[in-house]
Each structure stands twice: as C-alpha cells, then as structure tokens.
PDB file of C-alpha atoms in Angstrom:
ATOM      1  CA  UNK U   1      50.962  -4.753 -88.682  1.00  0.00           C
ATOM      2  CA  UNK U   2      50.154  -6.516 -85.544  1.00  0.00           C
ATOM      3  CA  UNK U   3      49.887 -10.929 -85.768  1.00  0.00           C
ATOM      4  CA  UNK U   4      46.791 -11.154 -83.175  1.00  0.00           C
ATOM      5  CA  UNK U   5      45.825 -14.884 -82.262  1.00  0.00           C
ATOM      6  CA  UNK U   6      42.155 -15.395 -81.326  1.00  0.00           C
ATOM      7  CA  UNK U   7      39.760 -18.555 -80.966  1.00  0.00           C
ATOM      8  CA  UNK U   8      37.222 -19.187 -83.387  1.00  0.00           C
ATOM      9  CA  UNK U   9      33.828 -18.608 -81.859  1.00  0.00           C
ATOM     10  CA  UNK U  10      32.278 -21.779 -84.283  1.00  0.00           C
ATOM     11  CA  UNK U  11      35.230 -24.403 -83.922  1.00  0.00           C
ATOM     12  CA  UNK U  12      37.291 -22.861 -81.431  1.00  0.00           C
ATOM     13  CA  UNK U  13      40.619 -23.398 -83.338  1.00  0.00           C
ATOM     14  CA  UNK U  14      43.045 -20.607 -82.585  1.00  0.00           C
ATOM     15  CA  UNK U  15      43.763 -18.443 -85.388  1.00  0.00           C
ATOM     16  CA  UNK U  16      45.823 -15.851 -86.407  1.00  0.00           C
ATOM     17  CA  UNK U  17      45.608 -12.671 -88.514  1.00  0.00           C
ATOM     18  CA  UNK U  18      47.250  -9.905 -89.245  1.00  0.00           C
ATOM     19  CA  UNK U  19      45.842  -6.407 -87.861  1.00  0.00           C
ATOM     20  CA  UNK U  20      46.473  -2.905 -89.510  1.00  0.00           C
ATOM     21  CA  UNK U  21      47.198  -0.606 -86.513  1.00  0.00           C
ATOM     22  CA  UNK U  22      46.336   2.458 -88.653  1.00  0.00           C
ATOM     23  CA  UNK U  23      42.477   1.720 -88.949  1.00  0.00           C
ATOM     24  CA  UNK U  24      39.938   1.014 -86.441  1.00  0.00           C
ATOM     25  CA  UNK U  25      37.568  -1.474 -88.395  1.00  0.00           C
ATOM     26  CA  UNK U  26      34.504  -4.259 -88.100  1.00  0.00           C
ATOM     27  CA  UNK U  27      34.498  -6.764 -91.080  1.00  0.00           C
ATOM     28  CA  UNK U  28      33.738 -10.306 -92.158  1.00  0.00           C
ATOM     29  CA  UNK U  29      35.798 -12.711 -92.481  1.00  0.00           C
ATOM     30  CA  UNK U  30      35.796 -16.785 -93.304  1.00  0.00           C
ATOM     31  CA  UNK U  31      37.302 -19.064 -90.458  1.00  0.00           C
ATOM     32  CA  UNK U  32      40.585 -20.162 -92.420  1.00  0.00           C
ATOM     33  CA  UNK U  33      39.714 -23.608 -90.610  1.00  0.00           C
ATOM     34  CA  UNK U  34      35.943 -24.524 -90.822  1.00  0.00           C
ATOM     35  CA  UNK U  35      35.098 -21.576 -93.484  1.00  0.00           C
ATOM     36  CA  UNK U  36      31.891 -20.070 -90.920  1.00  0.00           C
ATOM     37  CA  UNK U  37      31.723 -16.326 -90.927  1.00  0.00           C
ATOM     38  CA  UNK U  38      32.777 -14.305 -88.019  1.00  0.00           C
ATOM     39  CA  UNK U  39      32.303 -10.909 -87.842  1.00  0.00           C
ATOM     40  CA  UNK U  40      35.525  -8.984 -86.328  1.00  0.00           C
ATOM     41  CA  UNK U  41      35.416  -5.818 -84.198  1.00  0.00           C
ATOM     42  CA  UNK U  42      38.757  -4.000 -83.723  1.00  0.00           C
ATOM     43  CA  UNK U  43      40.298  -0.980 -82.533  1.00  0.00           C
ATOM     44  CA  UNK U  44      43.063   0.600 -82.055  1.00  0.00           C
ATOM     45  CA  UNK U  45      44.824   3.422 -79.634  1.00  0.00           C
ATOM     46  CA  UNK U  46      47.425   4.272 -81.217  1.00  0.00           C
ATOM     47  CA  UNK U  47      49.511   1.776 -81.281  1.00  0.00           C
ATOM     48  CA  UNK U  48      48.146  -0.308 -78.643  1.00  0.00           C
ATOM     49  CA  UNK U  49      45.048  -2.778 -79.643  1.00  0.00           C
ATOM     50  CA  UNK U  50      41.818  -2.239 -76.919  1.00  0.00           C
ATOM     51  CA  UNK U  51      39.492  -4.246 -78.396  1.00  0.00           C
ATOM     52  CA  UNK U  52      39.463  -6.991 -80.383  1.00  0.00           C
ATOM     53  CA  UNK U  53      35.614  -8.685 -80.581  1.00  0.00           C
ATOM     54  CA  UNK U  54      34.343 -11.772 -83.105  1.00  0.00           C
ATOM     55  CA  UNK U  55      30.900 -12.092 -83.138  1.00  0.00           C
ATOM     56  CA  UNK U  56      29.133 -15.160 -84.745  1.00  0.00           C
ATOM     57  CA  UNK U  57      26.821 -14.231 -87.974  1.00  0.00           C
ATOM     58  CA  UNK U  58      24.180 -16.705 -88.591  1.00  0.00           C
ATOM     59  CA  UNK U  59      23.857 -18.724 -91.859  1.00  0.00           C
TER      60      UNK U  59
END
C-alpha cells in the first residue's frame, strides 16, 4: 500500500488515502472533509504510481 496525499478538487483540503499498488483503478469516493464526490483515476507501473487524477462529478 502506498499513503498518497492529494488536494480536494471541491474544498481543496489535502487528503490522504491509501493506494493498492497491485491494481490500476478509477472509482468514487466521498471527500472525508466536505463529503462531495470525486472521482479518482490511478495507475500504477509496477511499483511506481504515474498517474494519479480526481475529477469533480456533478451533483
């Protein structure tokens, strides 16, 4: 597992999460600090991280 920190793209409040470096994967997932969606792009090479992408999803 891999702790990335990233900005949220609603409140800007840095965040962090932990990233499984065996899956490349796009999701949804609640702002743990003003509860807006983002969706979240990310993608591995092996065990380096080459993209990491939040998009905002409108309500």
């Amino acid at each position: 597992m891999l702790e990335h920190f990233f900005q949220c793209p609603h409140c800007w409040e840095e965040i962090s999460m932990l990233l499984d470096r065996s899956v490349n994967q796009t999701y949804i997932e609640d702002c743990e600090v003003c509860c807006n969606p983002i969706e979240i792009t990310v993608k591995f090479e092996g065990e380096d991280l080459v993209e990491f992408r939040t998009e905002i999803l409108d309500q």
